[in-house]
Amino acid sequence: MCGIVGYTGGQDATPIIIDGLRRLEYRGYDSAGICTIADGRAEIRRSEGKLVNLEKLLRESPVAGSIGIGHTRWATHGRPSETNAHPHQAGAIIVVHNGIIENYLSLKEQLKAAGRVFKSETDTEVISHLIDSKYALTGDFELAVREGLAELRGAYAVCILCEREPGILIAAKQGSPMVVGLGKGEYFVGSDIPAILSHTREMVFMEDGEMAVFRDGIATFSTVAGAPLEKKARHIDWSPMMAEKGGYKHFMLKEIHEQPRAIRDTVAGRLLEEEGDVYLEDLNLADEQLRGIERIYIVACGTSWHAGLVGKFLIEGHCRLPVEVDIASEFRYRNPVVTDRTLIILISQSGETADTLAAMREAKSRGATNVAICNVVDSSIAREADGVIYTHAGPEIGVASTKAFVTQLAALYLFTIRLGRALDTIDKERGQGMIAGLVRIPALLEEALKLNQQVEKVARRYMNARDFLYLGRGINYPIALEGALKLKEISYIHAEGYPAGEMKHGPIALIDENMPVVVLAPKNSHYEKVVSNMEEVIARGGRVIAVCSEGDEEIRAKAEVTLEVPQDGDDLTPILLSVPLQLLAYHVAVLKGTDVDQPRNLAKSVTVE
């Protein structure tokens, strides 16, 4: 969602901050701003819209200084505008902020009663006024920050400057991500790793209730209350080039083509092929604990929720435990039946999704064991979970998830094997067969990616349709949902995914000669039923785009278009079927001229409710 970058050191802060903000564009935003301090004077530049608008403003009216903060804002309180853009200054205090301050209205009324005048509609401006009011009384910048933050309720990650103390930068967090990069005599602050990765790989991950003060080339860490902390840096292996487009027109296309590598990296070192088992280094659950599980909830949002639906089929089918899949934003509000024999699997690419994090904390308070599947090392969800299965997709910049999604499917497949072996529902031989299938997937994905040019032609043929319908059965039904979501996200065409058997219970009324219907029809146990559903569509004039197994002559004879993928058992077809659906959404969006990597109104990481 919103992005933060801060810098203090010996270099010009402006290009470092702008570069960091550019690397955070994938999070989604509607305005941007920067503040630097030079010669005891703070200079702020802000603009509505994309970062190029701020860069243009800076060319016309540059700012200088070796200390500064920057921000990309996604509107929560107050409409998108220059006035509501960050940074916000009140008196001597300048603030950028991610998150939501829940008690900002009551604080605002108190501050207004004390004579404070507000210029924006944001909750963030309350923070700057609150700290400045403390600073006016004490003259101590650090103390004023501590006292001000202590009065806030809600979520925040903040970077704060003081015009009268130009050598100090303060960062703090509560419920929103914040990472500190360590350089030689310089420090970088970011709300996500890619923002500062081009400058350092040595990073300190801040926890809730912590504060960092950068003064005279020295960083000190403490709690907001003032207790000193010793923080250890972690070395991040991601290279800055991993976040670059690598010659592709869009990050999304690059990330679609990175999926074979992402799957290989996710399973590497985890397969015990001779034993028919897997090794999950950070799962932290012994066989005895796994055998004590009576029920599983998979909790996630958006694309990760679709991955969870596939996980339900895998775990119930192989491990014979009941699995419920919950949308995270609903889970904690429905009083779920959770005990100390419940396992909660949280799926989040970023590991910072606010609803998923809240659901995990709710489940934990009821005694459940929590396991996270996420892509970002030391993210909030990963740190707070009892165990974690990291996907190794690398940075995913495109807002519409692709490689993160398929690695989540791979992680769920790995967990299914591990759980099944612990429960003895998967024997050694069966485990070996499942592992062999997973080993084959990267090469099969590479074959599926050869459909790219063919899919582009299909996209050109159907790009002007107003609506799409996606149909699938069994373990592939969630992929119909995911394919429809991808098309909606980036092309802005209305699309719906349905279980194919549900078509007769309503959606069939929509089918006519103008309706493209994407049918997932691999040769599996549901094949004959899916073919029957496809014929029902054809009989009503629907235009069928069939995604089927290679060499399927029956489907070729019936469908208007076929996209054929390699066939390799039932359980792994969701990964293979995902590729043509991702490519279809991508090419339709490109042909329609939409912003593929940063679709309107969407953010990569949803860090507020």
Coordinates of C-alpha atoms in Angstrom, one line a residue:
M1 CA 0.0 0.0 0.0
C2 CA 1.6 3.3 1.0
G3 CA 5.4 3.5 0.7
I4 CA 8.1 5.1 2.9
V5 CA 11.7 5.8 2.2
G6 CA 14.1 7.7 4.5
Y7 CA 17.8 8.5 4.3
T8 CA 20.5 10.1 6.4
G9 CA 24.2 10.1 5.5
G10 CA 26.8 11.8 3.4
Q11 CA 25.0 11.7 0.0
D12 CA 22.3 13.9 -1.6
A13 CA 19.1 12.4 -0.2
T14 CA 16.8 13.3 -3.0
P15 CA 17.9 10.8 -5.7
I16 CA 18.1 8.0 -3.1
I17 CA 14.6 8.7 -1.9
I18 CA 13.1 9.1 -5.4
D19 CA 14.7 5.8 -6.5
G20 CA 13.3 4.1 -3.4
L21 CA 9.8 5.4 -4.1
R22 CA 10.0 4.2 -7.6
R23 CA 10.9 0.7 -6.4
L24 CA 7.8 0.9 -4.2
E25 CA 5.4 1.9 -7.0
Y26 CA 4.1 -1.7 -7.2
R27 CA 2.4 -1.2 -3.9
G28 CA -0.1 1.2 -5.4
Y29 CA -0.5 4.9 -4.7
D30 CA -2.3 8.1 -5.7
S31 CA 0.2 10.8 -4.6
A32 CA 3.8 11.3 -3.7
G33 CA 6.0 13.6 -1.7
I34 CA 9.5 14.3 -0.3
C35 CA 11.1 16.5 2.4
T36 CA 14.8 17.2 2.9
I37 CA 16.5 19.5 5.3
A38 CA 19.4 21.8 4.4
D39 CA 20.8 24.8 6.1
G40 CA 18.3 24.4 8.9
R41 CA 15.3 24.6 6.6
A42 CA 12.9 21.9 5.6
E43 CA 11.8 21.8 2.0
I44 CA 8.7 19.8 1.0
R45 CA 7.5 18.9 -2.5
R46 CA 4.3 17.0 -3.1
S47 CA 2.1 16.1 -6.0
E48 CA -1.0 14.2 -6.8
G49 CA -0.8 11.2 -9.2
K50 CA 2.2 9.2 -10.3
L51 CA 5.8 9.7 -9.3
V52 CA 6.7 11.3 -12.6
N53 CA 4.6 14.3 -11.5
L54 CA 6.8 14.7 -8.4
E55 CA 9.9 14.3 -10.4
K56 CA 8.8 17.0 -12.8
L57 CA 8.1 19.3 -9.8
L58 CA 11.6 18.6 -8.4
R59 CA 13.2 19.5 -11.7
E60 CA 11.4 22.8 -11.6
S61 CA 11.9 23.4 -7.9
P62 CA 14.7 21.2 -6.6
V63 CA 15.4 20.3 -2.9
A64 CA 18.8 19.6 -1.4
G65 CA 20.1 18.0 1.8
S66 CA 21.7 14.8 3.1
I67 CA 18.8 13.8 5.2
G68 CA 15.2 13.3 4.0
I69 CA 12.0 11.3 3.9
G70 CA 9.7 10.4 1.1
H71 CA 6.3 8.8 0.6
T72 CA 3.8 7.4 -1.8
R73 CA 0.2 7.6 -0.5
W74 CA -2.8 5.3 -1.1
A75 CA -5.8 7.2 0.2
T76 CA -7.5 6.1 3.4
H77 CA -8.5 9.2 5.2
G78 CA -9.1 12.1 2.7
R79 CA -9.3 12.0 -1.0
P80 CA -6.2 11.9 -3.3
S81 CA -4.9 15.4 -3.6
E82 CA -1.7 17.4 -3.1
T83 CA -3.0 18.8 0.2
N84 CA -3.5 15.3 1.6
A85 CA -0.2 13.9 0.2
H86 CA 2.7 13.3 2.6
P87 CA 4.9 14.6 4.1
H88 CA 2.9 16.6 6.6
Q89 CA 4.5 19.4 8.6
A90 CA 3.2 21.1 11.8
G91 CA 5.6 23.6 13.3
A92 CA 9.0 22.0 13.3
I93 CA 7.9 18.4 12.9
I94 CA 7.6 16.7 9.5
V95 CA 6.0 13.2 9.2
V96 CA 5.4 10.5 6.7
H97 CA 3.1 7.6 7.8
N98 CA 1.7 4.3 6.7
G99 CA -1.3 2.8 8.5
I100 CA -4.4 4.1 10.1
I101 CA -4.7 6.0 13.4
E102 CA -7.9 4.9 14.9
N103 CA -8.3 7.6 17.5
Y104 CA -7.3 10.5 15.2
L105 CA -10.6 12.3 15.4
S106 CA -10.6 12.6 19.2
L107 CA -6.9 13.7 19.1
K108 CA -7.7 16.2 16.3
E109 CA -10.5 17.7 18.4
Q110 CA -8.1 18.1 21.3
L111 CA -5.5 19.7 19.2
K112 CA -7.9 22.1 17.5
A113 CA -9.2 23.1 20.9
A114 CA -5.6 23.9 21.8
G115 CA -5.4 26.3 18.8
R116 CA -3.9 23.9 16.2
V117 CA -5.0 24.6 12.6
F118 CA -5.2 21.6 10.2
K119 CA -4.7 21.8 6.5
S120 CA -5.5 18.3 5.3
E121 CA -8.2 15.6 5.8
T122 CA -5.7 13.0 6.8
D123 CA -5.1 11.2 10.1
T124 CA -1.3 11.6 9.5
E125 CA -1.4 15.4 10.1
V126 CA -2.6 14.6 13.6
I127 CA 0.7 12.9 14.3
S128 CA 2.8 15.9 13.2
H129 CA 0.7 18.3 15.3
L130 CA 0.7 16.0 18.3
I131 CA 4.5 15.6 18.3
D132 CA 5.0 19.3 17.6
S133 CA 2.8 20.1 20.6
K134 CA 5.0 17.9 22.8
Y135 CA 8.2 19.4 21.3
A136 CA 7.0 22.9 22.0
L137 CA 6.8 22.0 25.7
T138 CA 9.9 20.0 26.1
G139 CA 12.3 21.1 23.4
D140 CA 13.4 17.5 23.2
F141 CA 12.7 16.0 19.7
E142 CA 13.2 12.3 20.7
L143 CA 11.1 12.7 23.9
A144 CA 8.4 14.5 22.0
V145 CA 8.2 11.6 19.5
R146 CA 7.9 9.0 22.3
E147 CA 5.2 10.9 24.1
G148 CA 3.3 11.6 20.9
L149 CA 3.4 8.0 19.7
A150 CA 2.3 6.7 23.1
E151 CA -1.1 8.5 22.6
L152 CA -1.8 6.9 19.2
R153 CA -4.1 3.9 18.7
G154 CA -4.0 1.9 15.5
A155 CA -1.3 1.0 13.0
Y156 CA 1.6 3.1 11.9
A157 CA 5.1 3.1 10.4
V158 CA 6.5 6.6 10.6
C159 CA 9.6 8.5 9.6
I160 CA 9.9 11.9 11.4
L161 CA 12.2 14.9 10.9
C162 CA 12.5 18.1 13.0
E163 CA 13.4 21.3 11.2
R164 CA 15.2 22.6 14.3
E165 CA 17.3 19.4 14.8
P166 CA 18.3 18.7 11.2
G167 CA 20.8 16.0 12.0
I168 CA 18.2 13.5 13.4
L169 CA 15.9 11.1 11.7
I170 CA 13.5 9.0 13.7
A171 CA 11.6 5.9 12.6
A172 CA 9.0 3.8 14.5
K173 CA 6.4 1.1 13.8
Q174 CA 3.3 -0.4 15.2
G175 CA 1.4 -2.8 13.0
S176 CA 2.9 -1.7 9.7
P177 CA 6.2 -2.9 8.2
M178 CA 9.5 -1.0 8.5
V179 CA 13.0 -2.1 7.6
V180 CA 16.3 -0.3 8.3
G181 CA 19.3 -0.6 5.9
L182 CA 22.8 -0.3 7.2
G183 CA 25.4 1.4 5.1
K184 CA 28.9 2.8 5.8
G185 CA 28.1 5.9 7.8
E186 CA 24.7 6.1 6.3
Y187 CA 21.2 4.6 7.0
F188 CA 18.2 3.8 4.8
V189 CA 14.7 3.3 5.9
G190 CA 12.0 1.6 3.9
S191 CA 8.5 0.1 4.2
D192 CA 9.7 -2.8 2.0
I193 CA 13.0 -4.4 1.1
P194 CA 13.1 -3.4 -2.6
A195 CA 13.1 0.3 -1.7
I196 CA 16.6 0.2 -0.3
L197 CA 18.0 -3.0 -1.7
S198 CA 20.1 -1.2 -4.3
H199 CA 22.0 0.5 -1.5
T200 CA 22.6 -2.2 1.1
R201 CA 21.8 -5.9 1.8
E202 CA 22.3 -5.6 5.5
M203 CA 18.9 -4.9 7.1
V204 CA 17.3 -4.7 10.5
F205 CA 13.7 -5.6 10.7
M206 CA 11.8 -3.5 13.2
E207 CA 9.2 -5.1 15.5
D208 CA 6.0 -3.5 16.7
G209 CA 6.5 -0.9 19.4
E210 CA 10.1 -0.2 18.4
M211 CA 11.8 3.0 17.4
A212 CA 15.1 3.9 15.7
V213 CA 17.0 7.2 16.1
F214 CA 19.7 8.1 13.6
R215 CA 22.0 10.8 14.9
D216 CA 25.5 11.8 13.9
G217 CA 26.1 8.6 11.9
I218 CA 24.9 6.3 14.7
A219 CA 21.7 4.3 14.9
T220 CA 20.2 3.5 18.3
F221 CA 17.2 1.1 18.7
S222 CA 14.8 1.1 21.6
T223 CA 11.2 0.6 22.4
V224 CA 8.9 3.6 22.0
A225 CA 8.7 3.6 25.8
G226 CA 12.5 4.1 25.9
A227 CA 14.0 0.7 26.8
P228 CA 17.2 0.1 24.8
L229 CA 17.4 -2.7 22.3
E230 CA 20.1 -4.7 20.6
K231 CA 19.1 -5.4 17.0
K232 CA 20.9 -7.8 14.7
A233 CA 21.1 -7.2 10.9
R234 CA 20.1 -9.9 8.4
H235 CA 21.8 -10.3 5.1
I236 CA 19.3 -10.2 2.2
D237 CA 20.3 -12.4 -0.8
W238 CA 17.9 -10.7 -3.3
S239 CA 19.9 -8.8 -5.9
P240 CA 18.7 -5.4 -7.1
M241 CA 18.5 -6.9 -10.6
M242 CA 15.8 -9.3 -9.4
A243 CA 13.5 -6.3 -9.1
E244 CA 14.2 -5.1 -12.6
K245 CA 12.2 -6.0 -15.7
G246 CA 15.0 -7.9 -17.4
G247 CA 14.1 -6.9 -20.9
Y248 CA 10.4 -7.7 -20.6
K249 CA 7.8 -5.0 -21.4
H250 CA 6.2 -5.4 -18.0
F251 CA 7.1 -6.8 -14.6
M252 CA 4.0 -9.1 -14.8
L253 CA 5.2 -10.7 -18.0
K254 CA 8.7 -11.2 -16.6
E255 CA 7.2 -12.7 -13.4
I256 CA 5.0 -15.1 -15.4
H257 CA 8.1 -16.3 -17.2
E258 CA 10.0 -16.6 -13.9
Q259 CA 7.6 -19.3 -12.6
P260 CA 9.7 -22.3 -13.5
R261 CA 12.6 -20.8 -11.6
A262 CA 10.4 -19.8 -8.7
I263 CA 9.1 -23.3 -8.3
R264 CA 12.6 -24.8 -8.5
D265 CA 13.8 -22.4 -5.8
T266 CA 10.8 -23.1 -3.6
V267 CA 11.3 -26.9 -3.6
A268 CA 15.1 -26.8 -3.6
G269 CA 16.7 -28.5 -0.6
R270 CA 13.3 -29.6 0.7
L271 CA 12.8 -32.9 -1.1
L272 CA 13.8 -36.2 0.5
E273 CA 13.1 -38.2 -2.5
E274 CA 14.4 -41.6 -1.2
E275 CA 12.2 -41.3 1.9
G276 CA 9.1 -40.0 0.1
D277 CA 9.1 -37.0 2.5
V278 CA 10.0 -33.3 2.5
Y279 CA 12.0 -31.2 4.9
L280 CA 10.5 -27.8 5.9
E281 CA 13.2 -26.1 7.7
D282 CA 11.1 -23.4 9.5
L283 CA 7.9 -25.4 10.0
N284 CA 8.8 -26.0 13.7
L285 CA 6.1 -28.7 14.1
A286 CA 7.2 -32.2 15.1
D287 CA 5.3 -35.3 13.9
E288 CA 3.6 -35.6 17.3
Q289 CA 2.3 -32.0 17.1
L290 CA 1.0 -32.7 13.5
R291 CA -0.8 -35.8 14.7
G292 CA -2.6 -33.8 17.3
I293 CA -4.3 -31.6 14.7
E294 CA -8.1 -32.1 14.4
R295 CA -9.0 -29.3 12.1
I296 CA -7.3 -26.9 9.7
Y297 CA -8.3 -23.4 8.7
I298 CA -6.6 -21.8 5.7
V299 CA -6.9 -18.1 6.0
A300 CA -6.0 -15.6 3.2
C301 CA -7.1 -12.8 0.9
G302 CA -7.5 -12.5 -2.9
T303 CA -5.2 -14.7 -4.9
S304 CA -3.8 -16.3 -1.8
W305 CA -7.4 -17.3 -0.9
H306 CA -7.6 -19.1 -4.2
A307 CA -4.3 -20.9 -3.4
G308 CA -5.9 -21.9 -0.1
L309 CA -8.9 -23.4 -1.9
V310 CA -6.5 -25.6 -3.9
G311 CA -4.8 -26.5 -0.6
K312 CA -8.1 -27.7 0.8
F313 CA -8.4 -30.3 -2.0
L314 CA -4.8 -31.4 -1.4
I315 CA -4.9 -31.7 2.3
E316 CA -8.4 -33.3 2.6
G317 CA -7.7 -35.6 -0.3
H318 CA -4.3 -36.9 1.0
C319 CA -4.4 -36.3 4.7
R320 CA -8.1 -36.8 5.5
L321 CA -8.4 -33.9 7.9
P322 CA -11.2 -31.4 7.6
V323 CA -10.1 -28.1 6.1
E324 CA -12.0 -24.8 5.9
V325 CA -10.8 -21.9 3.8
D326 CA -11.7 -18.5 5.1
I327 CA -11.3 -15.0 3.7
A328 CA -9.2 -13.3 6.3
S329 CA -11.3 -10.2 6.6
E330 CA -14.3 -12.3 7.7
F331 CA -12.5 -14.9 9.8
R332 CA -12.1 -13.1 13.1
Y333 CA -15.6 -11.5 13.0
R334 CA -17.5 -14.8 12.8
N335 CA -16.5 -16.4 16.1
P336 CA -14.8 -19.4 14.5
V337 CA -14.6 -22.7 16.3
V338 CA -10.9 -22.7 17.2
T339 CA -9.2 -24.8 19.8
D340 CA -5.6 -25.8 20.8
R341 CA -6.0 -28.7 18.3
T342 CA -6.6 -26.4 15.4
L343 CA -4.0 -25.5 12.9
I344 CA -4.3 -22.2 11.1
I345 CA -2.4 -21.8 7.8
L346 CA -2.0 -18.1 6.9
I347 CA -1.1 -17.4 3.2
S348 CA 0.2 -13.9 2.3
Q349 CA 2.8 -13.0 -0.3
S350 CA 4.0 -10.0 1.6
G351 CA 3.5 -11.3 5.1
E352 CA 2.1 -7.9 6.0
T353 CA -1.6 -8.3 4.9
A354 CA -3.5 -6.5 7.7
D355 CA -6.6 -8.8 7.7
T356 CA -4.5 -11.9 7.6
L357 CA -2.3 -10.7 10.4
A358 CA -5.3 -9.8 12.5
A359 CA -6.9 -13.3 11.8
M360 CA -3.7 -15.0 12.9
R361 CA -3.6 -13.0 16.2
E362 CA -7.2 -13.9 16.8
A363 CA -6.6 -17.6 16.3
K364 CA -3.5 -17.5 18.4
S365 CA -5.5 -15.9 21.3
R366 CA -7.8 -19.0 21.1
G367 CA -4.9 -21.4 21.4
A368 CA -4.5 -22.4 17.8
T369 CA -1.1 -23.3 16.2
N370 CA -0.2 -20.9 13.3
V371 CA 1.8 -21.7 10.2
A372 CA 2.5 -19.0 7.6
I373 CA 3.2 -19.4 3.9
C374 CA 4.8 -16.2 2.6
N375 CA 7.4 -14.8 0.3
V376 CA 9.1 -12.2 2.5
V377 CA 11.7 -13.2 5.1
D378 CA 11.1 -11.8 8.5
S379 CA 7.8 -10.2 7.6
S380 CA 5.3 -9.6 10.4
I381 CA 3.2 -12.7 9.8
A382 CA 6.3 -14.9 9.4
R383 CA 7.8 -13.5 12.7
E384 CA 4.6 -14.0 14.7
A385 CA 3.7 -17.5 13.4
D386 CA 4.7 -20.6 15.2
G387 CA 6.1 -21.9 11.9
V388 CA 6.7 -20.7 8.4
I389 CA 7.0 -22.1 4.9
Y390 CA 8.8 -19.5 2.8
T391 CA 8.1 -19.4 -0.9
H392 CA 11.2 -18.4 -2.8
A393 CA 9.6 -16.4 -5.6
G394 CA 11.9 -13.4 -5.2
P395 CA 10.4 -9.9 -5.3
E396 CA 7.1 -9.7 -7.1
I397 CA 6.6 -6.2 -8.4
G398 CA 3.4 -6.6 -10.6
V399 CA 0.3 -6.0 -8.5
A400 CA -1.5 -9.0 -10.0
S401 CA 0.2 -12.0 -8.4
T402 CA 1.6 -14.7 -10.7
K403 CA 4.8 -16.3 -9.5
A404 CA 3.9 -15.8 -5.8
F405 CA 0.6 -17.7 -6.5
V406 CA 2.2 -20.8 -8.1
T407 CA 4.9 -21.0 -5.3
Q408 CA 2.1 -20.8 -2.8
L409 CA 0.5 -23.8 -4.5
A410 CA 3.9 -25.6 -4.4
A411 CA 4.3 -24.8 -0.7
L412 CA 0.8 -26.2 0.0
Y413 CA 1.8 -29.3 -1.9
L414 CA 5.0 -29.7 0.2
F415 CA 3.0 -29.2 3.4
T416 CA 0.5 -31.8 2.3
I417 CA 3.3 -34.4 1.8
R418 CA 4.8 -33.5 5.2
L419 CA 1.5 -33.7 7.0
G420 CA 0.5 -36.9 5.2
R421 CA 3.7 -38.6 6.1
A422 CA 3.3 -37.6 9.8
L423 CA -0.2 -38.9 9.8
D424 CA 0.6 -42.1 7.8
T425 CA -2.0 -41.2 5.2
I426 CA 0.8 -40.9 2.7
D427 CA 3.2 -43.9 2.6
K428 CA 6.7 -43.8 1.3
E429 CA 5.9 -45.0 -2.2
R430 CA 3.1 -42.5 -2.6
G431 CA 5.2 -39.7 -1.2
Q432 CA 7.9 -40.6 -3.8
G433 CA 5.4 -40.3 -6.6
M434 CA 4.1 -37.0 -5.4
I435 CA 7.7 -35.6 -5.2
A436 CA 8.5 -36.9 -8.6
G437 CA 5.5 -35.0 -10.0
L438 CA 6.6 -31.8 -8.3
V439 CA 10.1 -32.2 -9.7
R440 CA 8.7 -32.4 -13.2
I441 CA 6.6 -29.2 -12.9
P442 CA 9.2 -26.6 -13.7
A443 CA 10.0 -28.2 -17.1
L444 CA 6.3 -28.6 -17.8
L445 CA 5.8 -24.9 -17.0
E446 CA 8.4 -24.0 -19.5
E447 CA 6.4 -26.0 -22.1
A448 CA 3.2 -24.2 -21.1
L449 CA 5.0 -20.8 -21.5
K450 CA 5.5 -21.6 -25.2
L451 CA 1.8 -20.8 -25.6
N452 CA 2.6 -17.0 -25.2
Q453 CA 2.3 -16.1 -28.9
Q454 CA -0.8 -18.2 -29.3
V455 CA -2.5 -16.7 -26.3
E456 CA -1.7 -13.2 -27.6
K457 CA -3.7 -14.1 -30.8
V458 CA -6.6 -15.4 -28.7
A459 CA -6.5 -12.1 -26.6
R460 CA -6.8 -10.1 -29.8
R461 CA -9.8 -12.1 -30.8
Y462 CA -11.7 -11.6 -27.6
M463 CA -10.4 -8.4 -26.2
N464 CA -13.6 -6.4 -26.9
A465 CA -15.9 -8.7 -24.9
R466 CA -17.7 -7.0 -22.1
D467 CA -17.9 -10.1 -19.9
F468 CA -16.1 -13.5 -19.5
L469 CA -17.1 -16.6 -17.7
Y470 CA -14.5 -19.1 -16.3
L471 CA -15.5 -22.7 -15.5
G472 CA -13.7 -25.4 -13.7
R473 CA -14.3 -28.5 -11.5
G474 CA -12.7 -30.1 -8.5
I475 CA -9.2 -28.9 -7.7
N476 CA -9.3 -26.7 -10.8
Y477 CA -12.4 -24.7 -9.8
P478 CA -10.2 -22.3 -7.7
I479 CA -8.1 -21.7 -10.9
A480 CA -11.3 -20.6 -12.7
L481 CA -11.7 -18.1 -9.9
E482 CA -8.1 -17.0 -10.2
G483 CA -8.3 -16.6 -14.0
A484 CA -11.4 -14.4 -13.7
L485 CA -9.7 -12.3 -11.0
K486 CA -6.6 -11.8 -13.1
L487 CA -8.7 -10.6 -16.1
K488 CA -10.7 -8.2 -13.8
E489 CA -7.6 -6.8 -12.1
I490 CA -5.6 -5.7 -15.0
S491 CA -8.0 -5.4 -18.0
Y492 CA -11.0 -4.0 -16.1
I493 CA -13.3 -6.5 -18.0
H494 CA -16.0 -8.0 -15.9
A495 CA -15.3 -11.7 -15.4
E496 CA -16.7 -14.4 -13.0
G497 CA -15.4 -17.8 -12.1
Y498 CA -17.7 -20.7 -11.2
P499 CA -17.7 -24.4 -10.5
A500 CA -18.8 -25.9 -13.9
G501 CA -21.6 -27.9 -12.2
E502 CA -23.1 -24.6 -10.9
M503 CA -23.5 -23.1 -14.3
K504 CA -27.1 -24.5 -14.6
H505 CA -28.0 -22.8 -11.3
G506 CA -27.9 -19.3 -12.7
P507 CA -24.9 -18.3 -14.8
I508 CA -26.2 -20.2 -17.8
A509 CA -28.7 -17.3 -18.2
L510 CA -25.8 -15.0 -19.2
I511 CA -24.5 -17.2 -22.1
D512 CA -25.0 -16.0 -25.6
E513 CA -23.0 -15.5 -28.8
N514 CA -21.1 -12.5 -27.2
M515 CA -20.0 -14.4 -24.1
P516 CA -16.5 -15.9 -24.1
V517 CA -16.4 -18.9 -21.7
V518 CA -13.0 -20.2 -20.6
V519 CA -13.4 -23.9 -19.7
L520 CA -10.7 -25.7 -17.8
A521 CA -10.8 -29.2 -19.2
P522 CA -7.7 -31.2 -18.4
K523 CA -8.0 -35.0 -18.7
N524 CA -8.6 -35.9 -15.1
S525 CA -11.3 -37.5 -13.0
H526 CA -13.8 -34.7 -13.8
Y527 CA -13.1 -34.7 -17.6
E528 CA -16.4 -36.2 -18.8
K529 CA -18.5 -33.9 -16.6
V530 CA -16.6 -30.8 -17.8
V531 CA -17.0 -31.8 -21.4
S532 CA -20.8 -32.1 -20.8
N533 CA -20.8 -28.6 -19.2
M534 CA -18.9 -27.3 -22.2
E535 CA -21.4 -28.7 -24.6
E536 CA -24.2 -26.9 -22.7
V537 CA -22.3 -23.7 -23.3
I538 CA -21.9 -24.4 -27.0
A539 CA -25.6 -25.3 -27.4
R540 CA -26.5 -21.8 -26.2
G541 CA -24.1 -20.0 -28.5
G542 CA -21.3 -19.4 -26.0
R543 CA -17.8 -19.0 -27.4
V544 CA -15.6 -21.6 -25.7
I545 CA -11.9 -21.1 -25.0
A546 CA -10.8 -24.5 -23.7
V547 CA -7.7 -25.0 -21.7
C548 CA -7.1 -28.7 -22.0
S549 CA -4.5 -31.4 -22.1
E550 CA -2.1 -31.7 -25.1
G551 CA -3.4 -33.7 -28.0
D552 CA -7.0 -33.7 -26.8
E553 CA -8.8 -34.2 -30.2
E554 CA -12.3 -34.3 -28.6
I555 CA -11.9 -30.8 -27.1
R556 CA -10.3 -29.4 -30.3
A557 CA -13.4 -30.6 -32.3
K558 CA -15.8 -28.8 -29.9
A559 CA -14.2 -25.6 -28.7
E560 CA -13.8 -22.4 -30.7
V561 CA -10.2 -22.1 -29.4
T562 CA -8.0 -24.5 -27.5
L563 CA -4.9 -23.8 -25.3
E564 CA -3.2 -27.1 -24.7
V565 CA -0.9 -27.6 -21.6
P566 CA 1.1 -30.6 -20.6
Q567 CA -0.7 -33.3 -18.5
D568 CA 0.8 -34.7 -15.4
G569 CA -1.7 -36.1 -12.9
D570 CA -4.6 -34.3 -11.1
D571 CA -2.9 -32.5 -8.1
L572 CA -0.5 -30.4 -10.0
T573 CA -2.8 -29.3 -12.9
P574 CA -3.7 -26.1 -11.1
I575 CA -0.1 -24.8 -11.5
L576 CA 0.0 -25.7 -15.2
L577 CA -3.5 -24.3 -16.0
S578 CA -2.6 -21.0 -14.3
V579 CA -0.1 -20.1 -17.1
P580 CA -2.4 -19.6 -20.0
L581 CA -4.9 -17.8 -17.8
Q582 CA -2.3 -15.4 -16.6
L583 CA -1.1 -14.8 -20.2
L584 CA -4.6 -14.3 -21.4
A585 CA -5.3 -11.6 -18.8
Y586 CA -1.9 -10.0 -19.5
H587 CA -2.3 -9.8 -23.3
V588 CA -5.9 -8.5 -23.1
A589 CA -4.8 -5.8 -20.8
V590 CA -1.9 -4.8 -23.0
L591 CA -4.1 -4.6 -26.0
K592 CA -6.6 -2.5 -24.1
G593 CA -3.8 -0.1 -23.0
T594 CA -4.3 -0.5 -19.3
D595 CA -1.5 -0.1 -16.7
V596 CA -0.6 -3.7 -16.3
D597 CA 1.8 -3.5 -13.4
Q598 CA -0.2 -0.9 -11.4
P599 CA -3.9 -1.4 -12.2
R600 CA -6.2 1.4 -10.9
N601 CA -7.4 1.3 -7.3
L602 CA -5.3 -1.7 -6.4
A603 CA -2.3 -2.1 -4.1
K604 CA 0.3 -4.9 -3.9
S605 CA 0.3 -5.2 -0.2
V606 CA -2.9 -4.3 1.7
T607 CA -1.6 -3.3 5.1
V608 CA -4.7 -1.6 6.4
E609 CA -8.2 -3.0 7.0

